[in-house]
Tab-separated table of C-alpha atoms in Angstrom:
chain	number	residue	atom	x	y	z
S	18	MET	CA	25.660	3.388	4.728
S	19	THR	CA	22.089	3.962	3.804
S	20	LEU	CA	19.041	3.431	5.819
S	21	ARG	CA	15.506	3.235	4.578
S	22	LEU	CA	12.102	2.827	6.222
S	23	ILE	CA	9.746	0.732	4.020
S	24	PRO	CA	6.079	0.385	4.877
S	25	TYR	CA	5.206	-3.255	4.998
S	26	LEU	CA	1.475	-4.214	4.611
S	27	VAL	CA	0.241	-7.476	5.779
S	28	MET	CA	-3.080	-8.424	4.151
S	29	ASP	CA	-5.597	-11.114	4.798
S	30	GLY	CA	-5.559	-13.018	1.442
S	31	ASN	CA	-5.991	-10.047	-0.733
S	32	ALA	CA	-2.460	-8.738	-1.315
S	33	LYS	CA	-2.584	-9.479	-4.936
S	34	GLU	CA	-5.718	-7.389	-5.360
S	35	ALA	CA	-4.191	-4.548	-3.375
S	36	ILE	CA	-1.069	-4.545	-5.532
S	37	GLN	CA	-3.115	-4.431	-8.805
S	38	PHE	CA	-5.289	-1.538	-7.216
S	39	TYR	CA	-1.971	0.320	-6.207
S	40	GLU	CA	-0.506	-0.203	-9.755
S	41	LYS	CA	-3.415	1.731	-11.079
S	42	ALA	CA	-4.077	4.272	-8.323
S	43	LEU	CA	-0.381	5.154	-7.683
S	44	ASP	CA	1.275	4.144	-10.809
S	45	ALA	CA	3.203	1.484	-8.796
S	46	LYS	CA	5.605	-0.875	-10.455
S	47	VAL	CA	5.967	-4.485	-9.229
S	48	LEU	CA	9.685	-5.131	-8.417
S	49	PHE	CA	9.067	-8.618	-6.766
S	50	TYR	CA	6.215	-10.952	-6.404
S	51	GLN	CA	6.118	-14.320	-5.005
S	52	THR	CA	3.253	-16.594	-3.667
S	53	PHE	CA	3.616	-19.278	-0.976
S	54	GLY	CA	3.034	-21.825	-3.651
S	55	GLU	CA	6.186	-20.533	-5.488
S	56	MET	CA	8.459	-20.922	-2.511
S	57	PRO	CA	10.800	-24.026	-2.212
S	58	GLU	CA	8.628	-26.838	-0.623
S	59	ASN	CA	9.415	-28.057	2.809
S	60	PRO	CA	8.515	-31.712	3.278
S	61	GLU	CA	8.221	-31.244	6.981
S	62	PHE	CA	5.525	-28.653	6.540
S	63	PRO	CA	3.314	-29.370	3.505
S	64	LEU	CA	1.610	-26.241	2.136
S	65	PRO	CA	-2.145	-26.304	2.436
S	66	GLU	CA	-4.016	-25.827	-0.924
S	67	GLU	CA	-5.664	-22.503	0.297
S	68	ALA	CA	-2.121	-20.970	0.974
S	69	LYS	CA	-0.608	-21.595	-2.447
S	70	ASP	CA	-2.082	-18.350	-4.200
S	71	ARG	CA	-1.461	-16.082	-1.214
S	72	VAL	CA	1.516	-13.640	-1.539
S	73	SER	CA	4.531	-14.670	0.503
S	74	HIS	CA	6.285	-11.485	-0.247
S	75	ALA	CA	6.078	-8.618	-2.779
S	76	MET	CA	7.668	-5.235	-3.318
S	77	VAL	CA	6.420	-2.386	-5.440
S	78	ARG	CA	7.932	0.979	-6.165
S	79	VAL	CA	5.829	4.093	-5.985
S	80	GLY	CA	7.832	7.068	-7.406
S	81	GLU	CA	11.080	6.815	-5.472
S	82	SER	CA	9.670	4.735	-2.488
S	83	ASP	CA	9.090	1.077	-1.902
S	84	LEU	CA	6.025	-0.584	-0.394
S	85	MET	CA	6.203	-4.383	0.726
S	86	PHE	CA	3.423	-6.729	0.982
S	87	SER	CA	2.570	-10.263	2.305
S	88	ASP	CA	-0.596	-12.227	3.105
S	89	THR	CA	-1.321	-13.983	6.371
S	90	PHE	CA	-1.167	-17.666	6.299
S	91	PRO	CA	-4.750	-19.109	6.211
S	92	GLY	CA	-6.235	-19.091	9.671
S	93	GLN	CA	-3.722	-16.596	11.173
S	94	PRO	CA	-5.399	-13.793	13.084
S	95	HIS	CA	-5.450	-10.535	11.031
S	96	GLN	CA	-6.775	-7.061	12.023
S	97	SER	CA	-6.827	-3.947	9.953
S	98	GLY	CA	-5.324	-1.222	11.947
S	99	SER	CA	-4.966	2.491	12.006
S	100	GLN	CA	-1.561	2.654	13.744
S	101	VAL	CA	0.360	2.985	10.428
S	102	THR	CA	-0.531	5.516	7.741
S	103	ILE	CA	1.206	6.294	4.517
S	104	CYS	CA	1.981	9.849	3.560
S	105	ILE	CA	2.244	10.405	-0.287
S	106	SER	CA	3.854	13.680	-0.899
S	107	THR	CA	4.081	15.513	-4.255
S	108	ASN	CA	4.605	19.083	-5.430
S	109	ASP	CA	1.947	18.598	-8.169
S	110	LYS	CA	-1.568	19.528	-7.088
S	111	GLU	CA	-3.081	17.703	-10.157
S	112	LYS	CA	-1.301	14.541	-9.256
S	113	SER	CA	-2.524	14.775	-5.642
S	114	LYS	CA	-6.078	15.098	-7.037
S	115	ARG	CA	-5.683	11.999	-9.331
S	116	ILE	CA	-4.173	9.876	-6.412
S	117	TYR	CA	-6.766	10.931	-3.931
S	118	GLU	CA	-9.672	10.170	-6.322
S	119	ALA	CA	-8.169	6.843	-7.172
S	120	LEU	CA	-7.547	5.770	-3.546
S	121	LYS	CA	-11.014	6.770	-2.372
S	122	GLN	CA	-12.790	4.435	-4.765
S	123	GLY	CA	-14.475	1.833	-2.517
S	124	GLY	CA	-12.777	3.362	0.397
S	125	GLN	CA	-13.709	6.108	3.051
S	126	VAL	CA	-12.844	9.810	3.030
S	127	ASN	CA	-11.351	10.864	6.425
S	128	MET	CA	-10.641	14.398	5.338
S	129	PRO	CA	-11.639	15.791	1.882
S	130	LEU	CA	-8.823	16.985	-0.262
S	131	GLN	CA	-8.578	20.681	0.386
S	132	GLU	CA	-6.226	23.677	0.908
S	133	THR	CA	-4.794	23.909	4.433
S	134	PHE	CA	-2.477	26.322	6.084
S	135	PHE	CA	0.462	23.936	5.363
S	136	SER	CA	-0.624	22.517	1.825
S	137	PRO	CA	-2.282	23.627	-1.412
S	138	ALA	CA	-4.118	20.230	-1.387
S	139	TYR	CA	-4.162	17.812	1.551
S	140	GLY	CA	-6.594	15.021	2.281
S	141	ILE	CA	-6.839	11.670	4.205
S	142	VAL	CA	-8.376	8.496	2.628
S	143	THR	CA	-8.748	4.928	4.062
S	144	ASP	CA	-8.785	2.835	0.966
S	145	LYS	CA	-10.899	-0.376	0.385
S	146	PHE	CA	-8.171	-2.424	2.069
S	147	GLY	CA	-8.175	-0.556	5.224
S	148	VAL	CA	-4.953	1.309	4.588
S	149	THR	CA	-4.912	4.986	5.482
S	150	PHE	CA	-3.109	7.400	3.153
S	151	GLN	CA	-2.438	11.164	3.735
S	152	ILE	CA	-2.083	12.934	0.408
S	153	ASN	CA	0.114	15.987	0.860
S	154	THR	CA	0.920	18.542	-1.832
S	155	GLU	CA	4.015	20.431	-1.026
S	156	GLY	CA	4.216	24.126	-1.769
S	157	LYS	CA	3.291	26.261	1.148
S	158	GLN	CA	5.990	27.512	3.627
S	159	HIS	CA	5.390	26.136	7.237
């Protein structure tokens, strides 16, 4: 039996934009993508026009990991939160730098990418979608 934990990001109508951003920033590959409008129609609950282009479910692969997305339904409450962060770990310092630089575009640096006692290059960035990433370069013994 295998068990995996998959971060699931619920966006407020900008999941498609976020997926395209991560395709470039993290070299992500889209494995599945479906909008509410592409789902089978339920005559009991007709779909509002403004919901049709929102993402009902998507999954992207980043390296060996998966990341899932959906949008809220129009009018649903949504709050960007800091309770979940995503740690991207690589043993390639240059790759860490490229990822860090890509994710900080339009976002906010919480901790500059720098050498720490546990990593040759570690930093924290909250991207323009409010998602916080820890970029960790493996290589120092704890």
